[in-house]
């Protein structure tokens, strides 16, 4: 008969096996669809490439879509759901309304992928792959995306309003909001490098260019030329978040910050005499360090609360629950 100690050892072993199996099912992996959808990566990339060839900016929009998904109750494709008369989604939350873009491209990718392997790949994973491809196509780093996320059956406009930081935030609020997602100071600065591509609307940088003093005069002059001081006039006029090269994924975003050419108030907060200055300096000096840290931080962001195992679903159409 087993002694009490070998009995408890056996229980412990069993418990750790259960924990391990449970834990493993909650892990994402790079080869998740290797057998079930071997054509996944080329199918997605082809569609992303065509979309960017048609409009370069959409690569930036697709990267942002992933960020706005992961920060709101995890990377679960919740921000792709359309509002209906009985369902309020995230698309009309303040940070997203008239701003978040690229939904039609996700639709095209989903249709293409459904043709090669129907009912297998989640919309949440498609957004993760699409963000990676967009960065690479625009000149940035490539990495192996971890997969296995499932799609949410619900969305939360309130969570989108609360969890996505506004561009009026000061550094301490930015740090707190990233900390709430388990992301460090370094990861905050590295991820913010996503602003090396894409555009912002005048309404989001008007107060900065007209009222703030920690900005370069010639940069302010250029930005003002397409963004009136008067609220309501040209609110949707656009400027590149990276003043120098808004269609190229490089490290010039950080060089701009050092020259006080951050477009958003929150951008310049990263280099304003505070605890993140040294990271900005490092990335401004070394594009390869930025790329390395950006990749690691994107993978970490992609791990925020995924739905796995039997949670959630694989949506047929990214805009609605099955
Ligand atoms: C505290 C953090 C952040 C704030 C406050 C912020 C804020 C903003 C704002 C206000 C815009 C312009 C929206 C508009 O005017 O319509 C924008 C655009 C953008 N953001 Fe962020 N952002 C943050 C972090 C990030 C992160 C982590 C990423 C990606 C890794 C990212 C990627 C982008 C991209 C690519 C665009 C341009 C999108 C386009 O052109 O369609 N942002 N962001």
mmCIF file of C-alpha atoms and ligand atoms in Angstrom:
data_model
loop_
_atom_site.group_PDB
_atom_site.id
_atom_site.type_symbol
_atom_site.label_atom_id
_atom_site.label_comp_id
_atom_site.label_asym_id
_atom_site.label_seq_id
_atom_site.Cartn_x
_atom_site.Cartn_y
_atom_site.Cartn_z
ATOM 1 C CA UNK A 1 0.000 0.000 0.000
ATOM 2 C CA UNK A 2 1.212 3.504 -0.725
ATOM 3 C CA UNK A 3 2.578 5.398 2.260
ATOM 4 C CA UNK A 4 0.831 8.710 3.072
ATOM 5 C CA UNK A 5 3.822 10.605 1.686
ATOM 6 C CA UNK A 6 3.914 8.726 -1.652
ATOM 7 C CA UNK A 7 0.136 9.132 -1.824
ATOM 8 C CA UNK A 8 0.393 12.908 -1.429
ATOM 9 C CA UNK A 9 3.265 12.936 -3.959
ATOM 10 C CA UNK A 10 0.991 11.157 -6.439
ATOM 11 C CA UNK A 11 -1.755 13.720 -5.808
ATOM 12 C CA UNK A 12 0.746 16.528 -6.302
ATOM 13 C CA UNK A 13 1.980 15.016 -9.565
ATOM 14 C CA UNK A 14 -1.584 14.623 -10.794
ATOM 15 C CA UNK A 15 -2.368 18.206 -9.816
ATOM 16 C CA UNK A 16 0.668 19.539 -11.693
ATOM 17 C CA UNK A 17 -0.253 17.509 -14.794
ATOM 18 C CA UNK A 18 -3.753 19.014 -14.681
ATOM 19 C CA UNK A 19 -2.284 22.477 -14.167
ATOM 20 C CA UNK A 20 0.188 21.985 -16.987
ATOM 21 C CA UNK A 21 -2.447 20.767 -19.434
ATOM 22 C CA UNK A 22 -4.794 23.586 -18.403
ATOM 23 C CA UNK A 23 -1.945 26.054 -18.679
ATOM 24 C CA UNK A 24 -0.826 24.779 -22.055
ATOM 25 C CA UNK A 25 -4.284 25.145 -23.554
ATOM 26 C CA UNK A 26 -4.178 28.827 -22.597
ATOM 27 C CA UNK A 27 -0.860 29.334 -24.422
ATOM 28 C CA UNK A 28 -0.567 30.712 -27.904
ATOM 29 C CA UNK A 29 1.836 29.082 -30.357
ATOM 30 C CA UNK A 30 3.426 29.969 -33.657
ATOM 31 C CA UNK A 31 2.391 26.718 -35.367
ATOM 32 C CA UNK A 32 -1.222 26.673 -34.183
ATOM 33 C CA UNK A 33 -2.672 26.443 -37.720
ATOM 34 C CA UNK A 34 0.230 24.520 -39.317
ATOM 35 C CA UNK A 35 -1.950 21.480 -39.971
ATOM 36 C CA UNK A 36 -5.407 23.034 -40.125
ATOM 37 C CA UNK A 37 -4.576 25.975 -42.404
ATOM 38 C CA UNK A 38 -1.158 25.617 -44.046
ATOM 39 C CA UNK A 39 -1.878 28.395 -46.562
ATOM 40 C CA UNK A 40 -2.812 30.925 -43.869
ATOM 41 C CA UNK A 41 0.276 33.149 -43.894
ATOM 42 C CA UNK A 42 0.667 33.600 -47.670
ATOM 43 C CA UNK A 43 -3.086 34.169 -48.015
ATOM 44 C CA UNK A 44 -3.089 36.959 -45.421
ATOM 45 C CA UNK A 45 0.096 38.574 -46.678
ATOM 46 C CA UNK A 46 -1.127 38.722 -50.270
ATOM 47 C CA UNK A 47 -4.261 40.598 -49.231
ATOM 48 C CA UNK A 48 -2.389 42.960 -46.886
ATOM 49 C CA UNK A 49 0.146 43.694 -49.620
ATOM 50 C CA UNK A 50 -2.618 44.523 -52.097
ATOM 51 C CA UNK A 51 -4.389 46.766 -49.574
ATOM 52 C CA UNK A 52 -1.182 48.695 -48.790
ATOM 53 C CA UNK A 53 -0.379 49.008 -52.494
ATOM 54 C CA UNK A 54 -3.801 50.596 -52.877
ATOM 55 C CA UNK A 55 -3.434 52.915 -49.853
ATOM 56 C CA UNK A 56 -0.182 53.021 -47.894
ATOM 57 C CA UNK A 57 -1.799 54.422 -44.760
ATOM 58 C CA UNK A 58 -3.961 51.381 -44.242
ATOM 59 C CA UNK A 59 -0.880 49.472 -43.009
ATOM 60 C CA UNK A 60 -0.783 51.877 -40.067
ATOM 61 C CA UNK A 61 -4.520 51.547 -39.539
ATOM 62 C CA UNK A 62 -4.185 47.762 -39.341
ATOM 63 C CA UNK A 63 -1.433 47.992 -36.733
ATOM 64 C CA UNK A 64 -3.587 50.300 -34.611
ATOM 65 C CA UNK A 65 -6.548 47.926 -34.924
ATOM 66 C CA UNK A 66 -4.512 45.271 -33.106
ATOM 67 C CA UNK A 67 -3.525 47.681 -30.302
ATOM 68 C CA UNK A 68 -7.149 48.794 -29.841
ATOM 69 C CA UNK A 69 -8.235 45.162 -29.756
ATOM 70 C CA UNK A 70 -5.693 43.945 -27.207
ATOM 71 C CA UNK A 71 -6.121 46.856 -24.780
ATOM 72 C CA UNK A 72 -9.871 46.267 -24.463
ATOM 73 C CA UNK A 73 -10.501 43.022 -22.573
ATOM 74 C CA UNK A 74 -7.671 41.258 -24.405
ATOM 75 C CA UNK A 75 -6.900 40.330 -28.021
ATOM 76 C CA UNK A 76 -10.242 38.792 -28.921
ATOM 77 C CA UNK A 77 -11.381 40.593 -32.066
ATOM 78 C CA UNK A 78 -14.020 42.480 -30.065
ATOM 79 C CA UNK A 79 -13.435 45.800 -31.832
ATOM 80 C CA UNK A 80 -14.376 44.282 -35.206
ATOM 81 C CA UNK A 81 -18.015 43.760 -34.201
ATOM 82 C CA UNK A 82 -20.529 46.119 -35.796
ATOM 83 C CA UNK A 83 -23.179 47.874 -33.731
ATOM 84 C CA UNK A 84 -26.705 46.576 -34.287
ATOM 85 C CA UNK A 85 -30.031 47.894 -32.938
ATOM 86 C CA UNK A 86 -29.624 45.526 -29.995
ATOM 87 C CA UNK A 87 -25.840 45.437 -29.656
ATOM 88 C CA UNK A 88 -23.440 48.255 -28.843
ATOM 89 C CA UNK A 89 -19.898 47.495 -29.894
ATOM 90 C CA UNK A 90 -16.577 49.336 -29.620
ATOM 91 C CA UNK A 91 -16.483 51.016 -33.022
ATOM 92 C CA UNK A 92 -18.241 54.124 -31.714
ATOM 93 C CA UNK A 93 -16.235 54.446 -28.514
ATOM 94 C CA UNK A 94 -14.474 57.833 -28.291
ATOM 95 C CA UNK A 95 -10.968 56.635 -29.281
ATOM 96 C CA UNK A 96 -12.391 54.680 -32.251
ATOM 97 C CA UNK A 97 -15.227 56.747 -33.728
ATOM 98 C CA UNK A 98 -14.283 58.348 -37.084
ATOM 99 C CA UNK A 99 -10.775 57.155 -36.408
ATOM 100 C CA UNK A 100 -10.236 53.399 -36.331
ATOM 101 C CA UNK A 101 -9.880 52.100 -39.885
ATOM 102 C CA UNK A 102 -9.083 49.023 -41.940
ATOM 103 C CA UNK A 103 -12.244 47.003 -41.259
ATOM 104 C CA UNK A 104 -12.868 46.389 -44.964
ATOM 105 C CA UNK A 105 -9.353 44.996 -45.329
ATOM 106 C CA UNK A 106 -9.995 42.595 -42.440
ATOM 107 C CA UNK A 107 -13.207 41.540 -44.224
ATOM 108 C CA UNK A 108 -11.237 40.838 -47.396
ATOM 109 C CA UNK A 109 -8.625 38.847 -45.484
ATOM 110 C CA UNK A 110 -11.297 36.852 -43.675
ATOM 111 C CA UNK A 111 -13.031 35.993 -46.994
ATOM 112 C CA UNK A 112 -9.743 34.924 -48.554
ATOM 113 C CA UNK A 113 -8.858 32.752 -45.544
ATOM 114 C CA UNK A 114 -12.363 31.246 -45.353
ATOM 115 C CA UNK A 115 -11.859 30.095 -48.953
ATOM 116 C CA UNK A 116 -8.711 28.124 -48.125
ATOM 117 C CA UNK A 117 -9.756 26.799 -44.688
ATOM 118 C CA UNK A 118 -13.348 27.541 -43.714
ATOM 119 C CA UNK A 119 -14.295 27.967 -40.063
ATOM 120 C CA UNK A 120 -10.771 27.500 -38.715
ATOM 121 C CA UNK A 121 -8.995 30.817 -38.169
ATOM 122 C CA UNK A 122 -10.230 33.410 -35.684
ATOM 123 C CA UNK A 123 -10.617 37.084 -36.533
ATOM 124 C CA UNK A 124 -8.487 37.915 -33.476
ATOM 125 C CA UNK A 125 -5.586 35.931 -34.967
ATOM 126 C CA UNK A 126 -6.099 37.507 -38.396
ATOM 127 C CA UNK A 127 -5.687 40.964 -36.853
ATOM 128 C CA UNK A 128 -2.460 39.837 -35.137
ATOM 129 C CA UNK A 129 -1.002 38.455 -38.387
ATOM 130 C CA UNK A 130 -2.168 41.501 -40.323
ATOM 131 C CA UNK A 131 -0.455 43.894 -37.885
ATOM 132 C CA UNK A 132 2.792 41.934 -38.237
ATOM 133 C CA UNK A 133 2.590 41.880 -42.034
ATOM 134 C CA UNK A 134 1.807 45.599 -42.218
ATOM 135 C CA UNK A 135 4.858 46.493 -40.144
ATOM 136 C CA UNK A 136 7.083 44.297 -42.319
ATOM 137 C CA UNK A 137 5.712 45.564 -45.633
ATOM 138 C CA UNK A 138 6.289 49.179 -44.518
ATOM 139 C CA UNK A 139 9.967 48.467 -43.793
ATOM 140 C CA UNK A 140 9.853 47.292 -40.190
ATOM 141 C CA UNK A 141 10.827 44.020 -38.523
ATOM 142 C CA UNK A 142 9.151 40.655 -39.024
ATOM 143 C CA UNK A 143 8.483 38.069 -36.346
ATOM 144 C CA UNK A 144 6.720 34.784 -35.733
ATOM 145 C CA UNK A 145 3.224 35.617 -34.534
ATOM 146 C CA UNK A 146 1.775 33.522 -31.755
ATOM 147 C CA UNK A 147 -1.680 32.199 -32.569
ATOM 148 C CA UNK A 148 -4.599 30.307 -31.119
ATOM 149 C CA UNK A 149 -6.825 33.187 -29.985
ATOM 150 C CA UNK A 150 -10.572 32.782 -30.304
ATOM 151 C CA UNK A 151 -13.154 35.469 -30.963
ATOM 152 C CA UNK A 152 -15.220 37.248 -28.342
ATOM 153 C CA UNK A 153 -18.976 36.852 -28.404
ATOM 154 C CA UNK A 154 -19.375 40.330 -26.993
ATOM 155 C CA UNK A 155 -17.763 43.758 -26.888
ATOM 156 C CA UNK A 156 -17.660 46.668 -24.470
ATOM 157 C CA UNK A 157 -17.893 50.297 -25.488
ATOM 158 C CA UNK A 158 -17.319 51.333 -21.863
ATOM 159 C CA UNK A 159 -14.135 49.248 -21.675
ATOM 160 C CA UNK A 160 -12.920 50.787 -24.948
ATOM 161 C CA UNK A 161 -13.496 54.272 -23.504
ATOM 162 C CA UNK A 162 -11.725 53.375 -20.273
ATOM 163 C CA UNK A 163 -8.815 51.248 -21.452
ATOM 164 C CA UNK A 164 -7.477 53.075 -24.511
ATOM 165 C CA UNK A 165 -5.465 56.055 -23.303
ATOM 166 C CA UNK A 166 -6.357 59.457 -24.800
ATOM 167 C CA UNK A 167 -3.682 61.621 -26.468
ATOM 168 C CA UNK A 168 -4.132 64.251 -23.755
ATOM 169 C CA UNK A 169 -2.589 61.927 -21.156
ATOM 170 C CA UNK A 170 0.516 62.875 -19.243
ATOM 171 C CA UNK A 171 3.353 60.414 -18.776
ATOM 172 C CA UNK A 172 2.181 59.103 -15.404
ATOM 173 C CA UNK A 173 -1.276 58.250 -16.798
ATOM 174 C CA UNK A 174 0.304 56.566 -19.845
ATOM 175 C CA UNK A 175 2.533 54.488 -17.582
ATOM 176 C CA UNK A 176 -0.441 53.465 -15.429
ATOM 177 C CA UNK A 177 -2.559 52.436 -18.385
ATOM 178 C CA UNK A 178 0.240 50.259 -19.797
ATOM 179 C CA UNK A 179 0.981 48.850 -16.329
ATOM 180 C CA UNK A 180 -2.692 47.866 -16.076
ATOM 181 C CA UNK A 181 -2.078 45.662 -19.115
ATOM 182 C CA UNK A 182 1.091 44.184 -17.624
ATOM 183 C CA UNK A 183 3.371 46.274 -19.853
ATOM 184 C CA UNK A 184 6.547 47.931 -18.581
ATOM 185 C CA UNK A 185 8.014 51.377 -19.122
ATOM 186 C CA UNK A 186 10.321 50.044 -21.818
ATOM 187 C CA UNK A 187 7.428 48.251 -23.529
ATOM 188 C CA UNK A 188 5.390 51.461 -23.440
ATOM 189 C CA UNK A 189 8.125 53.372 -25.244
ATOM 190 C CA UNK A 190 8.820 50.555 -27.720
ATOM 191 C CA UNK A 191 5.144 50.070 -28.604
ATOM 192 C CA UNK A 192 4.650 53.782 -28.990
ATOM 193 C CA UNK A 193 7.109 53.509 -31.876
ATOM 194 C CA UNK A 194 4.036 52.304 -33.805
ATOM 195 C CA UNK A 195 3.549 56.030 -34.342
ATOM 196 C CA UNK A 196 6.392 55.938 -36.847
ATOM 197 C CA UNK A 197 3.608 55.237 -39.350
ATOM 198 C CA UNK A 198 0.145 56.673 -39.885
ATOM 199 C CA UNK A 199 -1.786 59.872 -39.432
ATOM 200 C CA UNK A 200 -3.655 61.822 -36.787
ATOM 201 C CA UNK A 201 -6.548 64.270 -37.101
ATOM 202 C CA UNK A 202 -6.171 67.949 -36.301
ATOM 203 C CA UNK A 203 -8.669 67.603 -33.465
ATOM 204 C CA UNK A 204 -6.141 65.389 -31.673
ATOM 205 C CA UNK A 205 -3.128 67.707 -31.967
ATOM 206 C CA UNK A 206 -4.633 71.232 -32.166
ATOM 207 C CA UNK A 207 -4.167 71.998 -28.478
ATOM 208 C CA UNK A 208 -0.565 70.830 -28.628
ATOM 209 C CA UNK A 209 0.562 72.859 -31.628
ATOM 210 C CA UNK A 210 -1.197 76.058 -30.536
ATOM 211 C CA UNK A 211 -0.774 75.980 -26.756
ATOM 212 C CA UNK A 212 2.333 74.017 -25.848
ATOM 213 C CA UNK A 213 5.871 75.327 -25.624
ATOM 214 C CA UNK A 214 7.900 72.096 -25.690
ATOM 215 C CA UNK A 215 7.783 71.933 -29.477
ATOM 216 C CA UNK A 216 10.002 72.893 -32.360
ATOM 217 C CA UNK A 217 8.911 76.170 -33.980
ATOM 218 C CA UNK A 218 9.299 75.148 -37.620
ATOM 219 C CA UNK A 219 7.487 71.869 -36.940
ATOM 220 C CA UNK A 220 4.633 73.801 -35.289
ATOM 221 C CA UNK A 221 4.426 76.159 -38.272
ATOM 222 C CA UNK A 222 4.079 73.259 -40.715
ATOM 223 C CA UNK A 223 1.490 71.505 -38.560
ATOM 224 C CA UNK A 224 -0.526 74.720 -38.153
ATOM 225 C CA UNK A 225 -0.669 75.231 -41.910
ATOM 226 C CA UNK A 226 -3.123 72.323 -42.167
ATOM 227 C CA UNK A 227 -4.836 72.554 -38.786
ATOM 228 C CA UNK A 228 -6.776 75.681 -37.904
ATOM 229 C CA UNK A 229 -6.747 77.078 -34.366
ATOM 230 C CA UNK A 230 -10.551 77.189 -34.494
ATOM 231 C CA UNK A 231 -12.384 74.163 -33.157
ATOM 232 C CA UNK A 232 -14.724 72.800 -35.795
ATOM 233 C CA UNK A 233 -12.616 74.063 -38.703
ATOM 234 C CA UNK A 234 -10.727 71.264 -40.470
ATOM 235 C CA UNK A 235 -10.998 68.925 -37.492
ATOM 236 C CA UNK A 236 -10.363 65.913 -39.700
ATOM 237 C CA UNK A 237 -7.348 67.337 -41.532
ATOM 238 C CA UNK A 238 -4.463 64.929 -41.238
ATOM 239 C CA UNK A 239 -0.797 65.102 -40.322
ATOM 240 C CA UNK A 240 1.793 62.326 -40.148
ATOM 241 C CA UNK A 241 2.495 61.082 -36.632
ATOM 242 C CA UNK A 242 6.078 60.767 -37.818
ATOM 243 C CA UNK A 243 6.748 64.173 -39.294
ATOM 244 C CA UNK A 244 9.577 62.852 -41.472
ATOM 245 C CA UNK A 245 8.380 59.538 -42.857
ATOM 246 C CA UNK A 246 4.843 58.503 -41.966
ATOM 247 C CA UNK A 247 4.797 55.640 -44.451
ATOM 248 C CA UNK A 248 8.088 54.061 -43.435
ATOM 249 C CA UNK A 249 8.484 51.930 -40.317
ATOM 250 C CA UNK A 250 11.799 53.207 -38.964
ATOM 251 C CA UNK A 251 13.131 54.850 -35.790
ATOM 252 C CA UNK A 252 12.668 58.465 -36.884
ATOM 253 C CA UNK A 253 9.676 58.796 -34.526
ATOM 254 C CA UNK A 254 12.159 58.863 -31.626
ATOM 255 C CA UNK A 255 14.528 61.252 -33.409
ATOM 256 C CA UNK A 256 11.524 63.580 -33.815
ATOM 257 C CA UNK A 257 10.751 63.393 -30.107
ATOM 258 C CA UNK A 258 14.286 64.456 -29.216
ATOM 259 C CA UNK A 259 13.826 67.438 -31.562
ATOM 260 C CA UNK A 260 10.488 68.279 -29.879
ATOM 261 C CA UNK A 261 8.562 67.231 -32.945
ATOM 262 C CA UNK A 262 6.101 64.854 -31.312
ATOM 263 C CA UNK A 263 2.682 65.470 -32.905
ATOM 264 C CA UNK A 264 0.435 64.425 -30.020
ATOM 265 C CA UNK A 265 0.734 65.734 -26.491
ATOM 266 C CA UNK A 266 1.123 62.116 -25.357
ATOM 267 C CA UNK A 267 3.918 61.501 -27.907
ATOM 268 C CA UNK A 268 6.056 64.314 -26.544
ATOM 269 C CA UNK A 269 5.400 63.090 -22.993
ATOM 270 C CA UNK A 270 7.798 60.223 -23.736
ATOM 271 C CA UNK A 271 10.633 62.746 -24.039
ATOM 272 C CA UNK A 272 9.975 65.601 -21.681
ATOM 273 C CA UNK A 273 12.516 65.224 -18.894
ATOM 274 C CA UNK A 274 10.928 62.139 -17.352
ATOM 275 C CA UNK A 275 11.666 58.465 -16.734
ATOM 276 C CA UNK A 276 11.222 57.422 -20.379
ATOM 277 C CA UNK A 277 13.761 59.834 -21.904
ATOM 278 C CA UNK A 278 16.587 57.302 -21.806
ATOM 279 C CA UNK A 279 14.588 54.722 -23.796
ATOM 280 C CA UNK A 280 13.763 57.349 -26.414
ATOM 281 C CA UNK A 281 17.468 58.194 -26.690
ATOM 282 C CA UNK A 282 18.374 54.522 -27.086
ATOM 283 C CA UNK A 283 15.841 53.958 -29.862
ATOM 284 C CA UNK A 284 16.775 57.205 -31.617
ATOM 285 C CA UNK A 285 20.392 55.988 -31.696
ATOM 286 C CA UNK A 286 19.742 52.382 -32.621
ATOM 287 C CA UNK A 287 17.018 51.276 -35.001
ATOM 288 C CA UNK A 288 17.966 47.636 -34.453
ATOM 289 C CA UNK A 289 17.435 47.940 -30.672
ATOM 290 C CA UNK A 290 14.056 49.576 -31.342
ATOM 291 C CA UNK A 291 13.064 46.789 -33.737
ATOM 292 C CA UNK A 292 14.132 44.089 -31.276
ATOM 293 C CA UNK A 293 12.232 45.662 -28.363
ATOM 294 C CA UNK A 294 9.196 46.482 -30.531
ATOM 295 C CA UNK A 295 8.889 42.832 -31.595
ATOM 296 C CA UNK A 296 9.171 41.570 -28.015
ATOM 297 C CA UNK A 297 6.588 44.113 -26.847
ATOM 298 C CA UNK A 298 4.182 43.278 -29.711
ATOM 299 C CA UNK A 299 4.356 39.600 -28.764
ATOM 300 C CA UNK A 300 3.708 40.507 -25.129
ATOM 301 C CA UNK A 301 0.789 42.770 -26.082
ATOM 302 C CA UNK A 302 -0.579 39.952 -28.242
ATOM 303 C CA UNK A 303 -0.670 37.737 -25.161
ATOM 304 C CA UNK A 304 -3.101 39.969 -23.280
ATOM 305 C CA UNK A 305 -6.002 37.824 -22.098
ATOM 306 C CA UNK A 306 -6.629 35.726 -25.218
ATOM 307 C CA UNK A 307 -9.692 33.492 -25.340
ATOM 308 C CA UNK A 308 -8.464 29.937 -25.870
ATOM 309 C CA UNK A 309 -9.623 26.336 -25.623
ATOM 310 C CA UNK A 310 -13.407 26.221 -25.718
ATOM 311 C CA UNK A 311 -13.888 29.899 -24.803
ATOM 312 C CA UNK A 312 -15.291 32.262 -27.415
ATOM 313 C CA UNK A 313 -15.804 31.119 -30.985
ATOM 314 C CA UNK A 314 -14.365 31.204 -34.505
ATOM 315 C CA UNK A 315 -16.473 33.880 -36.167
ATOM 316 C CA UNK A 316 -17.607 33.298 -39.744
ATOM 317 C CA UNK A 317 -17.855 37.017 -40.359
ATOM 318 C CA UNK A 318 -15.600 39.275 -38.297
ATOM 319 C CA UNK A 319 -18.351 41.893 -37.961
ATOM 320 C CA UNK A 320 -20.827 39.715 -36.060
ATOM 321 C CA UNK A 321 -21.024 36.858 -33.627
ATOM 322 C CA UNK A 322 -22.064 33.566 -35.176
HETATM 323 C C1 LIG B 1 -0.724 55.631 -24.921
HETATM 324 C C2 LIG B 1 -0.695 55.241 -26.053
HETATM 325 C C3 LIG B 1 -1.297 55.787 -27.305
HETATM 326 C C4 LIG B 1 -2.059 56.901 -27.549
HETATM 327 C C5 LIG B 1 -2.525 57.954 -26.570
HETATM 328 C C6 LIG B 1 -2.344 56.890 -28.955
HETATM 329 C C7 LIG B 1 -3.110 57.837 -29.608
HETATM 330 C C8 LIG B 1 -3.315 57.887 -30.969
HETATM 331 C C9 LIG B 1 -4.084 58.884 -31.640
HETATM 332 C C10 LIG B 1 -4.820 60.057 -30.978
HETATM 333 C C11 LIG B 1 -4.016 58.634 -32.970
HETATM 334 C C12 LIG B 1 -4.661 59.443 -34.088
HETATM 335 C C13 LIG B 1 -6.108 59.075 -34.230
HETATM 336 C C14 LIG B 1 -6.882 60.079 -35.068
HETATM 337 O O1 LIG B 1 -6.508 61.237 -35.090
HETATM 338 O O2 LIG B 1 -7.888 59.674 -35.677
HETATM 339 C C15 LIG B 1 -3.226 57.442 -33.138
HETATM 340 C C16 LIG B 1 -2.930 56.858 -34.331
HETATM 341 C C17 LIG B 1 -2.185 55.729 -34.464
HETATM 342 N N1 LIG B 1 -1.724 54.927 -33.440
HETATM 343 FE FE1 LIG B 1 -1.694 55.376 -31.483
HETATM 344 N N2 LIG B 1 -1.743 55.799 -29.530
HETATM 345 C C18 LIG B 1 -1.108 55.096 -28.546
HETATM 346 C C19 LIG B 1 -0.398 53.930 -28.680
HETATM 347 C C20 LIG B 1 -0.256 53.245 -29.849
HETATM 348 C C21 LIG B 1 0.340 51.937 -29.964
HETATM 349 C C22 LIG B 1 0.871 51.122 -28.801
HETATM 350 C C23 LIG B 1 0.315 51.624 -31.294
HETATM 351 C C24 LIG B 1 0.821 50.396 -31.986
HETATM 352 C C25 LIG B 1 1.661 49.534 -31.552
HETATM 353 C C26 LIG B 1 -0.288 52.735 -31.984
HETATM 354 C C27 LIG B 1 -0.452 52.828 -33.337
HETATM 355 C C28 LIG B 1 -1.041 53.883 -33.996
HETATM 356 C C29 LIG B 1 -1.039 54.014 -35.431
HETATM 357 C C30 LIG B 1 -0.316 53.100 -36.401
HETATM 358 C C31 LIG B 1 -1.778 55.166 -35.730
HETATM 359 C C32 LIG B 1 -2.118 55.721 -37.123
HETATM 360 C C33 LIG B 1 -3.366 55.038 -37.637
HETATM 361 C C34 LIG B 1 -3.835 55.494 -38.992
HETATM 362 O O3 LIG B 1 -3.160 56.257 -39.688
HETATM 363 O O4 LIG B 1 -4.945 55.056 -39.374
HETATM 364 N N3 LIG B 1 -0.643 53.687 -31.077
HETATM 365 N N4 LIG B 1 -2.818 57.001 -31.891
#
